[in-house]
XYZ file of C-alpha atoms in Angstrom:
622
model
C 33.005 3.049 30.960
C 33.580 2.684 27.384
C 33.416 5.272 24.740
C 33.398 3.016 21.630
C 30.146 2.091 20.832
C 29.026 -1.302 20.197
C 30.170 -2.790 16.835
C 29.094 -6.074 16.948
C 27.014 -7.426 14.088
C 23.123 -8.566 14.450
C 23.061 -12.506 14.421
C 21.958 -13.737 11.239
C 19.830 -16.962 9.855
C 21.074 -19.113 7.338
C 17.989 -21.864 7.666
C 16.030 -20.199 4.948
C 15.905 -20.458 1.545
C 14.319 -17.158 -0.521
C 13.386 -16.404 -4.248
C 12.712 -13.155 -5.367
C 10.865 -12.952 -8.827
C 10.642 -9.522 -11.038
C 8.327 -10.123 -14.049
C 8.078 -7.514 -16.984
C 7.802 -6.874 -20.724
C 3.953 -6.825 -21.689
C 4.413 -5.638 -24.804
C 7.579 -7.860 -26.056
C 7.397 -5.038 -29.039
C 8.087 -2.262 -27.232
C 11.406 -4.547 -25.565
C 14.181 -2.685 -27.259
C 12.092 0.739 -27.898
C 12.569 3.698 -24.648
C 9.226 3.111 -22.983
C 8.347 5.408 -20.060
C 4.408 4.568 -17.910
C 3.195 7.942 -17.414
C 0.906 9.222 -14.974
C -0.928 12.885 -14.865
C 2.569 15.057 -15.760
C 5.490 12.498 -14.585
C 6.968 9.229 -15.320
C 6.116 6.418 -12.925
C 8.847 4.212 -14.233
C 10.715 3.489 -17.135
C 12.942 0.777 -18.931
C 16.293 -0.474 -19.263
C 16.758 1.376 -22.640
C 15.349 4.916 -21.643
C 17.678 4.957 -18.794
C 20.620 4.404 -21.067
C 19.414 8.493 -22.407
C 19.136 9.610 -18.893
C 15.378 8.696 -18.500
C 14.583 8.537 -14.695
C 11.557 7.859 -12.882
C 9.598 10.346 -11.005
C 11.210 13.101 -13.897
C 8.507 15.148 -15.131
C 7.432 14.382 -19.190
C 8.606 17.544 -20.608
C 12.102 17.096 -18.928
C 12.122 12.808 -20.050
C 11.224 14.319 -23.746
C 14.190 16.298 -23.725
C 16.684 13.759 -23.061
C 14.981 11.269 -25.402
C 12.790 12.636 -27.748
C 11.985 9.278 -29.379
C 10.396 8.390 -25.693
C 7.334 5.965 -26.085
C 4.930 6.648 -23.005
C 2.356 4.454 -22.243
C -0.327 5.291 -20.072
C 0.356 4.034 -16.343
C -3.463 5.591 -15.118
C -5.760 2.683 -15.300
C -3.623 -0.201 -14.149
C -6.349 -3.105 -14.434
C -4.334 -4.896 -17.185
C -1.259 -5.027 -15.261
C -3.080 -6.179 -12.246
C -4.746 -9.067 -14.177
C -1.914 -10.011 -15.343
C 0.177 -10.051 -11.348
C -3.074 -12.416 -10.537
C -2.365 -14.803 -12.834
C 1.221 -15.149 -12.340
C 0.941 -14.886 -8.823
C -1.253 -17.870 -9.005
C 1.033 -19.491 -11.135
C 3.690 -19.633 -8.280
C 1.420 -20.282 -5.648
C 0.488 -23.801 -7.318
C 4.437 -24.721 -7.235
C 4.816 -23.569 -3.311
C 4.078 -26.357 -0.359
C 4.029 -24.086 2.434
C 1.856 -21.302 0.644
C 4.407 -18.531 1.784
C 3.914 -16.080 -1.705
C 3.603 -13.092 -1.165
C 3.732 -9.923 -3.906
C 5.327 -6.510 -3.643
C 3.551 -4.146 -5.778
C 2.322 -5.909 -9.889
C 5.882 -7.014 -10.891
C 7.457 -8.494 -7.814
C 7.023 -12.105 -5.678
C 8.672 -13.394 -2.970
C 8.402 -17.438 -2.316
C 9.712 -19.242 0.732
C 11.030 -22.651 -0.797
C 12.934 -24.118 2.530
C 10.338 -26.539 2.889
C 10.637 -28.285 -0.610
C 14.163 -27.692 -0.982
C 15.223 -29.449 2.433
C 12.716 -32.102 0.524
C 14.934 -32.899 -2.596
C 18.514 -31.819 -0.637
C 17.585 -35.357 1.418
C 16.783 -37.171 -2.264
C 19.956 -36.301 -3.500
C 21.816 -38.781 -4.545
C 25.721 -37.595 -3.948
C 27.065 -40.383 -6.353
C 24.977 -39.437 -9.328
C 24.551 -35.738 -9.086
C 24.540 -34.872 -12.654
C 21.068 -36.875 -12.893
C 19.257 -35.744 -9.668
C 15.742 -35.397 -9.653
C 13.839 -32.227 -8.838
C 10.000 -33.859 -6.718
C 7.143 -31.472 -7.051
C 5.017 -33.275 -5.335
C 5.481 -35.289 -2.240
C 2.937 -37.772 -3.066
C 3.278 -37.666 -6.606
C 6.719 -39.089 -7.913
C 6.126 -38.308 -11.452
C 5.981 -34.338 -10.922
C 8.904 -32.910 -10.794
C 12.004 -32.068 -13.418
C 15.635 -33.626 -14.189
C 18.432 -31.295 -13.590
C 22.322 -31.572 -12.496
C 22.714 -31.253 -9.403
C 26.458 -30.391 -9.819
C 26.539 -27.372 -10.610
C 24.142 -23.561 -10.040
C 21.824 -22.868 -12.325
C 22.370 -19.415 -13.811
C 24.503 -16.776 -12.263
C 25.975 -16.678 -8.844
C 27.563 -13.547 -7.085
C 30.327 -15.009 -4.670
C 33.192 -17.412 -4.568
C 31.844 -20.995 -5.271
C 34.799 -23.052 -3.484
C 35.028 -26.606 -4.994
C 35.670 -28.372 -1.753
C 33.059 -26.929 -0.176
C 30.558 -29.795 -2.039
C 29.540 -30.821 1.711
C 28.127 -27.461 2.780
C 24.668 -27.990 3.614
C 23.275 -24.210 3.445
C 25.701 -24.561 -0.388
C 23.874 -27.473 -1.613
C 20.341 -25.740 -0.500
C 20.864 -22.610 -2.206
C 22.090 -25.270 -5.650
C 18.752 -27.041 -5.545
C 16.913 -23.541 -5.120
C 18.613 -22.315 -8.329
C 17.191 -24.990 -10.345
C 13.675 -24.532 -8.753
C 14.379 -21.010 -9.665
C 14.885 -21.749 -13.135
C 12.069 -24.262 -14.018
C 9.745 -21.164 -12.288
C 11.204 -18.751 -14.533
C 10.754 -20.541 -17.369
C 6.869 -20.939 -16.994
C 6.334 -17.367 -16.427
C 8.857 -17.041 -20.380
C 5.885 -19.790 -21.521
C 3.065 -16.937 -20.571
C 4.878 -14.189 -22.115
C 6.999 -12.370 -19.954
C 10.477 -12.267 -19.280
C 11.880 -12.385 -15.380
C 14.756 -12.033 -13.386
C 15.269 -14.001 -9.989
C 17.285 -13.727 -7.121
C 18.305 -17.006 -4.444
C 19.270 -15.591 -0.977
C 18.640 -16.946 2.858
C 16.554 -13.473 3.160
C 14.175 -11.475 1.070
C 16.465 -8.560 1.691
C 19.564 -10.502 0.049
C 17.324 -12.201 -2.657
C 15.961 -8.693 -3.752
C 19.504 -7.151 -4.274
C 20.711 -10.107 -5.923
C 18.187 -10.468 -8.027
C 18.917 -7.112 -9.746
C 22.247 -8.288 -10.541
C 21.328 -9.481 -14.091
C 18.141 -8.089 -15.222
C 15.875 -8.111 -16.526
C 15.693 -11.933 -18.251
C 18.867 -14.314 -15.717
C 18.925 -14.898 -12.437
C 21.396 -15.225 -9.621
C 22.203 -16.576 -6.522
C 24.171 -15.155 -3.663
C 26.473 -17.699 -2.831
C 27.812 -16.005 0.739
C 28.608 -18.564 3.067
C 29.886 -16.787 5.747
C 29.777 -13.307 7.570
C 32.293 -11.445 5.532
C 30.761 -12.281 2.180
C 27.500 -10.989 2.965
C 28.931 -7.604 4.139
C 31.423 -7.355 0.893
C 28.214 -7.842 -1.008
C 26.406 -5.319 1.062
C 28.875 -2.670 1.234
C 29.085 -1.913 -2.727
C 24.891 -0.858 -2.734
C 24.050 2.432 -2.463
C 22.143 3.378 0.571
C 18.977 4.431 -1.819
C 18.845 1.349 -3.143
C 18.380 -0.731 0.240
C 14.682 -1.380 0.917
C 13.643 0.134 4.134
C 16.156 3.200 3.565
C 14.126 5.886 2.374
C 14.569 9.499 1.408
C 14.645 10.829 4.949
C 17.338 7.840 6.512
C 19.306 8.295 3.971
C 19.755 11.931 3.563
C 20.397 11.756 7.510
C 22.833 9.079 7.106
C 24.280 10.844 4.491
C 24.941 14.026 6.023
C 26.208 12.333 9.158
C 28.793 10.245 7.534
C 29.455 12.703 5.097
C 29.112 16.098 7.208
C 27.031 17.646 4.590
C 23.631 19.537 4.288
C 21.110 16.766 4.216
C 19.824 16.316 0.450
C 16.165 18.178 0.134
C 15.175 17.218 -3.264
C 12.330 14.548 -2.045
C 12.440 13.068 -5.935
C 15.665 12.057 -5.833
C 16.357 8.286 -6.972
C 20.366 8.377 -6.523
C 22.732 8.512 -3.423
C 26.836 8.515 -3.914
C 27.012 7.165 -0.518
C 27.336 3.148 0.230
C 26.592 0.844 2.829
C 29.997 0.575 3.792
C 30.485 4.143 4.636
C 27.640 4.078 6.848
C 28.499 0.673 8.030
C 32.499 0.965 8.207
C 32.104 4.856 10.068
C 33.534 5.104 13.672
C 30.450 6.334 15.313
C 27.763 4.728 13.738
C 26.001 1.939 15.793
C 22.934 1.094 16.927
C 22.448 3.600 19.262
C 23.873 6.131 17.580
C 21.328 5.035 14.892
C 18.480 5.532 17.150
C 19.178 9.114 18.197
C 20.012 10.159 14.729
C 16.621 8.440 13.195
C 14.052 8.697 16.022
C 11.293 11.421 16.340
C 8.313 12.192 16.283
C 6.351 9.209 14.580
C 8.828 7.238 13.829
C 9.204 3.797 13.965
C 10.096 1.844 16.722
C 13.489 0.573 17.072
C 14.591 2.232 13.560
C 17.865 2.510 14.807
C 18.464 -1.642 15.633
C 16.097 -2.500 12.280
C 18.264 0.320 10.142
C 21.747 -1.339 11.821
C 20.060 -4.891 10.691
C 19.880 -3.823 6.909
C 23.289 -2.072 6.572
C 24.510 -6.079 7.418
C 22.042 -7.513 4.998
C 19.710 -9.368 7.951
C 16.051 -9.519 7.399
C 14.312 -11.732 9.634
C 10.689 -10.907 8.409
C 9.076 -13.582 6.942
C 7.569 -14.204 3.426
C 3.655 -13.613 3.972
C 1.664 -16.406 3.586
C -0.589 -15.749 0.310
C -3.752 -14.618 0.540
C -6.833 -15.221 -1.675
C -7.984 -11.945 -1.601
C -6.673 -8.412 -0.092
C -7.697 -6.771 3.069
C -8.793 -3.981 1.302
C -8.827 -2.350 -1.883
C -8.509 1.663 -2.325
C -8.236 3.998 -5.785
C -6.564 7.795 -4.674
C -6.029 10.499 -7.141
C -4.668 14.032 -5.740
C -6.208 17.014 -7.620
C -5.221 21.020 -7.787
C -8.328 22.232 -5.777
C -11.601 21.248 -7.047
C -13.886 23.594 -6.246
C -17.605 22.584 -7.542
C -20.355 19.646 -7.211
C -19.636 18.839 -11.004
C -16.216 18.486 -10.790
C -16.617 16.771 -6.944
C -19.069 13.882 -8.819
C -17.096 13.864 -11.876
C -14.009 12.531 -10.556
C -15.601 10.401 -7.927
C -17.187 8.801 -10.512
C -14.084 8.395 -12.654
C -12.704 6.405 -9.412
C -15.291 4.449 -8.528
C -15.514 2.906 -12.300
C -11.581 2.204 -11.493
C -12.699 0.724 -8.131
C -15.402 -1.361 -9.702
C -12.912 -2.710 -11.916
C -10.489 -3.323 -9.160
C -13.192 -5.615 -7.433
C -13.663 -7.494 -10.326
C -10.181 -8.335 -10.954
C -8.920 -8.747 -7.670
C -12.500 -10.309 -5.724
C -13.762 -12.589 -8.493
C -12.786 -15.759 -9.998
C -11.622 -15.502 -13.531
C -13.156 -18.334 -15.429
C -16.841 -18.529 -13.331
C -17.182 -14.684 -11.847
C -17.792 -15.818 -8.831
C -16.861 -13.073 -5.584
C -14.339 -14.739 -3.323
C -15.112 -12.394 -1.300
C -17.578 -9.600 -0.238
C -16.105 -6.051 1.099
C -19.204 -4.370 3.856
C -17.323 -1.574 4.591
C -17.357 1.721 2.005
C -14.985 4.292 3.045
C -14.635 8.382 0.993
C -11.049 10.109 2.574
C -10.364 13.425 1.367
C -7.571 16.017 2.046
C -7.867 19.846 0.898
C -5.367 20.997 -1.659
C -2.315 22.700 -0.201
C -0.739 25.488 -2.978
C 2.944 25.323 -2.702
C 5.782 27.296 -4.399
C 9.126 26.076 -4.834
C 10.691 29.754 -3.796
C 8.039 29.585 -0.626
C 9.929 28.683 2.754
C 7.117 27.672 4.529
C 7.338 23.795 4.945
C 5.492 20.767 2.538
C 2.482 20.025 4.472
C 2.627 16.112 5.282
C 0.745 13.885 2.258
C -1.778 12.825 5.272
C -2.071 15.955 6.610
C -5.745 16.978 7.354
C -7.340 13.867 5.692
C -10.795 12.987 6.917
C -13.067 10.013 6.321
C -16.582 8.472 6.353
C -17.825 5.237 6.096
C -20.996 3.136 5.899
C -22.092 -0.516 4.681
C -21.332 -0.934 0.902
C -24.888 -1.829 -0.722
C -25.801 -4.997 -2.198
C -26.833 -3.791 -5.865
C -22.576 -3.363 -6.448
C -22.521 -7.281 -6.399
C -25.103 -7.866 -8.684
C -24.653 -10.255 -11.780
C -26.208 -8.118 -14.732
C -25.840 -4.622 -14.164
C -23.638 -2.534 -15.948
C -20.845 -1.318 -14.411
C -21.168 1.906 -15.047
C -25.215 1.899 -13.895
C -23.429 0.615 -10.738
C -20.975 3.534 -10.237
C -23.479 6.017 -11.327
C -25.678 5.023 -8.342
C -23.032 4.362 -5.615
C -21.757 8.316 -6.612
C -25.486 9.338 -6.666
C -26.763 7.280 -3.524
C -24.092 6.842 -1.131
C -20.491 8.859 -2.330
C -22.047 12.284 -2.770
C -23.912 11.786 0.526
C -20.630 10.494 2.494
C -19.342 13.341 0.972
C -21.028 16.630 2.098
C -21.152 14.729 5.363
C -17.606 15.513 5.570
C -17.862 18.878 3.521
C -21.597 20.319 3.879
C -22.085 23.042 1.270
C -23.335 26.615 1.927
C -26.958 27.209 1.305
C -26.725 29.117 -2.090
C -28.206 32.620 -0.506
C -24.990 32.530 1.500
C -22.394 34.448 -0.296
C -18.914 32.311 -0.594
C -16.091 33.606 1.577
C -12.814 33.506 -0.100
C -10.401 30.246 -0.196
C -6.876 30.481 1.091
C -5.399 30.739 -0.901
C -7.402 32.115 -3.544
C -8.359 30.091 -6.811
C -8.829 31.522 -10.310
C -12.181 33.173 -10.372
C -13.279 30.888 -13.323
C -13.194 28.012 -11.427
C -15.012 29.666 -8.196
C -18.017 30.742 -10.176
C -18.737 27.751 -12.355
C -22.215 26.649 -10.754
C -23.958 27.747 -7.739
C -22.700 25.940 -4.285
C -19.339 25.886 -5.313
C -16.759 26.602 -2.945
C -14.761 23.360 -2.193
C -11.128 23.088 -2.111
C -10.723 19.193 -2.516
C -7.079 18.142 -2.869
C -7.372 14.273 -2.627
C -10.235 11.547 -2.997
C -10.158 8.133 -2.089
C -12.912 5.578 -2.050
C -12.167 2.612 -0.503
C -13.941 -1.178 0.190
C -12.802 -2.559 3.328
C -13.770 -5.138 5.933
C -14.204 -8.900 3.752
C -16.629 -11.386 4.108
C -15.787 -15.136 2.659
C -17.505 -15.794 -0.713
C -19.753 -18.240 1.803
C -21.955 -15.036 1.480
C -22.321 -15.623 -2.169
C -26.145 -16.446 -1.842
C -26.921 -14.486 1.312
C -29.803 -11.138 0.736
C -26.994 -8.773 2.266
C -29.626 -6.607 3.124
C -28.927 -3.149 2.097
C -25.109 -3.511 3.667
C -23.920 -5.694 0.811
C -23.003 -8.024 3.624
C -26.236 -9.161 6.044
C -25.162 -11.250 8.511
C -22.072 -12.029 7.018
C -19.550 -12.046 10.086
C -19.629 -11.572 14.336
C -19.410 -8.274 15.409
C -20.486 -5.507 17.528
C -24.353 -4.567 16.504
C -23.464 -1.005 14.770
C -27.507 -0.453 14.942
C -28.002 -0.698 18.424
C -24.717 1.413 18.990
C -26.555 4.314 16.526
C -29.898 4.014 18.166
C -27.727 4.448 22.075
C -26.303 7.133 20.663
C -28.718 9.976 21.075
C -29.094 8.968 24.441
C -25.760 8.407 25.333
C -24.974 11.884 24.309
C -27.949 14.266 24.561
C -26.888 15.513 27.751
C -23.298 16.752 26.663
C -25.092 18.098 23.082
C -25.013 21.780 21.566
C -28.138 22.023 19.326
C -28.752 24.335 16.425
C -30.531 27.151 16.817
C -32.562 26.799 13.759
C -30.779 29.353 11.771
C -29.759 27.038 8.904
C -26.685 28.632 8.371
C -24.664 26.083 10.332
C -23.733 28.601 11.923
C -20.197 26.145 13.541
C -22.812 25.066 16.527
C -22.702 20.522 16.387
C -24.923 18.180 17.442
C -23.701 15.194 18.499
C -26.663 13.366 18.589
C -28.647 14.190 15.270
C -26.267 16.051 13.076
C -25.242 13.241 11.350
C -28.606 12.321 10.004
C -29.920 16.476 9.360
C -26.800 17.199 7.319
C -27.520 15.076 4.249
C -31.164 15.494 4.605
C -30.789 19.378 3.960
C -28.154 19.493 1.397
C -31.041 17.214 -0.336
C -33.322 19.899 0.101
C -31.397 23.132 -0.862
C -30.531 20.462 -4.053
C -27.095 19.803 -4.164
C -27.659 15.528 -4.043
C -29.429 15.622 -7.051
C -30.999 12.369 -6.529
C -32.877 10.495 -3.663
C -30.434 8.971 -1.189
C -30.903 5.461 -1.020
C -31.627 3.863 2.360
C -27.874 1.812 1.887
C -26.153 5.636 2.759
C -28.276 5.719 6.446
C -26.534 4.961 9.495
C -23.079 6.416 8.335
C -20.069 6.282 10.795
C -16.782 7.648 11.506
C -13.869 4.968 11.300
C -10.351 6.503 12.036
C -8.160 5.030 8.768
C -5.409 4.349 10.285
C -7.084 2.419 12.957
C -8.832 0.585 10.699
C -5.881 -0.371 8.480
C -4.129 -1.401 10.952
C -6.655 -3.793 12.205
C -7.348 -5.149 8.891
C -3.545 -6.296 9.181
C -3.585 -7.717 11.755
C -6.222 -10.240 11.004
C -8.804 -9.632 13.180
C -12.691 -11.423 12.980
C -14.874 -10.211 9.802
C -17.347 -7.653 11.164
C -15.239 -6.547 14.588
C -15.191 -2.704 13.867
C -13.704 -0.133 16.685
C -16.002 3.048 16.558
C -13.851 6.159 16.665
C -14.572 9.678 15.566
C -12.565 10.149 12.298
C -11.054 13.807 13.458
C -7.373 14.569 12.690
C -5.438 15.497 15.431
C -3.197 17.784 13.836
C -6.971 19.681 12.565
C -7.220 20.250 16.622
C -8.228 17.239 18.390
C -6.329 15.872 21.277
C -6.428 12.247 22.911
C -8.386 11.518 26.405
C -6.112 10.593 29.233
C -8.929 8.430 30.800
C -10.294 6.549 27.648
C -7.796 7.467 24.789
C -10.476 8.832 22.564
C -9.498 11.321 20.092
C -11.825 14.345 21.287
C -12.246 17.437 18.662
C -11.437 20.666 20.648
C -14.653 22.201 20.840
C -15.842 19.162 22.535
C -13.715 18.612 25.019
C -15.315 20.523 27.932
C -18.538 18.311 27.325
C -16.013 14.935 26.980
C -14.451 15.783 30.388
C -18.090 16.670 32.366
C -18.908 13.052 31.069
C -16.424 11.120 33.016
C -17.078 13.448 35.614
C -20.489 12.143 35.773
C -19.485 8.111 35.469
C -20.894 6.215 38.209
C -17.675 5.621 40.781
């Protein structure tokens, strides 16, 4: 058998035509000043002229100060304006696309899918008159559209642009595109902003390309055949390939290289290229697959990984969306430790969540909600103190998150009220409630036993009750209904009968009978003493942290009948498009916090129940 591994390339489409668009410059004053978007104590991003003084992103303030002390930071916490303003753009290029394929990565960035009306005018062109082509809009409108010469690119173009090759069909698509490119670019100038494009066959191509000639020209990458796309590949560093993070590349890189892989996480920069990688004698895709798989990996990183280093990306430009599956606000904290600081900062996000909604769920010039979210979700994570000289390992970002989630009321909808008399009431009614669900506090005759590791003492003895150790909050609205819903009651679920769907009541009110055999009741003792309930706990744990008064309100009837909903599940069914109201009920309980899955019905099961979980099948009718 053969030794040499496999070097042959991954087959590659040429039948699409890609633009990638990177808007900027809200402030045109601030243009030719070093601006830097901070958030809490780092820099986010930064522009073209801070960079020229060494400016990165992800470098802490007090380091970006030092290399430019003339930095201009702007503050990158409240991102509302930034989001209005991707909406409207991103509508903007929606109205010019046919096949609706626009789709946005992250506020700045758009992808379009223009084969359809390119093929379109590449058939109208007449070859005899090129200089005076005609650039349709519209199919069924003639008088939409633009002039433009047709014998020549529009803007820049990275690759050899042969003469004779006039007759090249895939040529003469990507030509057309680069006008198309141009009148789009110039509409987004006419709100504003300045913007950079890039004209590939792939998003992966028309991303790199793009960045050629930032941040106000655009270029297309004129690569014919098989040899030009790798010479264009092969110059990028690996770090700036997307879809080779930190952890491929340092891997890469120390394989290639035979180095120590790099462990600075922040890092932005990478001397190694793609044709190191690429070009080295034992890298295929196999090899790629035992160097990059492990434990939760992807699947098939190695052939996906091997696709990338030749500059094929088959995945396709999403088709747009009115509104988003979801919409979350996160904000990691240093250990909070009391109810006051616990409500402040929920509050503080669900103001930014409120906002989010409004931007994102509602039409600008009437108000009206495209759409409804009925699902409220609260995640949190416990803070983690780590030392730079410690050698015990960064706990995963995930690590030890757990979630709640219930119907999101109907008052957050409502025309008139305030905003902030609507997150007062949602922290109040339903947050705080979701919350000691997941964290019940000690009755305040119980003396505190001491945090690992240990906070400052000023911060433990604030208020009575504290004793929290909250490293991460995220509140979350999930699971959209159509603006159909726009005169429905909702109910107190902020959704009524908006959507098909399992009936979560009747699952809630089986419950307790489901489970009363296999239950471990409390003894009364009110301590909590670790003993569960299965059936009832759910609905006594809220009810007496009302009554030792650490609510400090009435809950609402909208925070009753709260479930578990395992995120990632969730997520991942949200994706994946499935029908408005179809939840999958699965105890939120981290499996790395000591559950394990059932071989019989691939439930998670927390350990202490899993003696109880197995005498249950045991009992299943045969």
């Amino acid at each position: 058998m053969d030794p040499t591994p496999s070097k042959k390339g991954p087959r590659r489409r040429y039948d699409r035509v890609i633009l990638h668009f990177c808007v900027e410059n809200r402030q045109p004053s601030l243009k030719t000043q070093p601006l830097g978007i901070k958030q809490k104590g780092i820099l986010a991003t930064c522009n073209y002229v801070a960079r020229r003084y060494g400016v990165k992103k992800l470098m802490p303030i007090a380091e970006a100060r030092k290399l430019c002390p003339d930095l201009v930071l702007a503050d990158g916490e409240d991102l509302s304006p930034f989001r209005d303003v991707s909406k409207r753009l991103y509508a903007l290029l929606r109205s010019y696309s046919w096949n609706g394929r626009v789709e946005r990565l992250g506020l700045d960035e758009m992808f379009l899918d223009v084969t359809d009306i390119v093929s379109y005018n590449v058939e109208l062109l007449n070859r005899n008159a090129l200089p005076q082509s005609y650039f349709c809009l519209s199919k069924t409108d003639p008088e939409m559209g633009f002039e433009y010469d047709a014998s020549a690119f529009a803007g820049c173009v990275c690759g050899e642009d042969d003469a004779q090759s006039d007759e090249h069909v895939l040529r003469m698509r990507l030509l057309v595109a680069s006008h198309l490119a141009r009148y789009l670019r110039l509409k987004i100038e006419e709100e504003g902003y300045t913007c950079a494009c890039g004209i590939a066959t792939n998003k992966l191509l028309a991303k790199l390309v793009g960045d050629k000639n930032k941040p106000q020209n655009q270029t297309t990458l004129l690569a014919l055949r098989e040899h030009e796309v790798s010479l264009f590949m092969d110059e990028h560093s690996l770090r700036k390939i997307p879809g080779i993070g930190f952890r491929t590349t340092s891997i890469l890189e120390a394989f290639v290289l035979n180095k120590p892989p790099d462990t600075d996480i922040f890092t932005t920069t990478c001397s190694t290229t793609v044709g190191q990688v690429r070009t080295h004698p034992s890298i295929s895709p196999p090899t790629l697959e035992r160097l990059l798989s492990g434990p939760g990996s992807e699947k098939s990183l190695g052939a996906k990984t091997w696709s990338l280093l030749h500059g094929v990306d088959d995945t396709d430009v999403k088709p747009a969306r009115d509104v988003p599956t979801q919409i979350s606000i996160e904000d990691t904290y240093k250990g909070l430790t009391t109810q006051a600081e616990i409500r402040h900062h929920l509050l503080l996000l669900t103001a930014s969540l409120l906002r989010r909604m409004r931007i994102d769920l509602t039409e600008p010039e009437s108000a009206r909600w495209l759409a409804r979210p009925k699902t409220l979700r609260l995640t949190t994570r416990p803070y983690f103190a780590f030392s730079p000289d410690s050698s015990d390992p960064i706990p995963p970002y995930n690590a030890h998150r757990a979630s709640r989630s219930c119907p999101l009321p109907s008052f957050v909808f409502h025309p008139t009220l305030p905003q902030a008399e609507i997150a007062e009431r949602l922290v109040a009614e339903v947050l705080l409630p979701l919350f000691y669900k997941l964290h019940p506090p000690p009755p305040p005759s119980t003396p505190l036993l001491p945090l690992s590791p240990p906070l400052p003492d000023p911060r433990t003895t604030t208020m009575q009750g504290s004793g929290f150790n909250i490293g991460l909050l995220n509140v979350c609205v999930a699971n959209m209904a159509g603006g159909a819903a726009e005169g429905s009651s909702g109910g107190g679920g902020g959704g009524g009968g908006c959507g098909a769907g399992r009936d979560i009541g009747e699952m809630f009110r089986r419950q307790e009978g489901v489970l009363r055999e296999f239950s471990v009741y409390d003894d009364g003792d009110g301590d909590g003493g670790g003993d569960v309930d299965l059936g009832k706990g759910d609905e006594q744990g809220p009810e007496r942290a009302a009554q030792q008064g650490y609510l400090g309100e009435t809950r609402s009837r909208e925070g009753d009948g709260v479930m578990d909903l395992d995120d990632a599940q969730e997520e991942e069914e949200e994706e994946k498009g499935e029908e408005e109201g179809e939840w999958e009920h699965e105890d939120s309980v981290e499996e790395d916090a000591g559950g394990s899955r059932c071989p019989l019905c691939d439930r998670l099961i927390p350990r202490f129940a899993a003696l109880a979980h197995e005498r249950y099948h045991s009992l299943e009718d045969p």
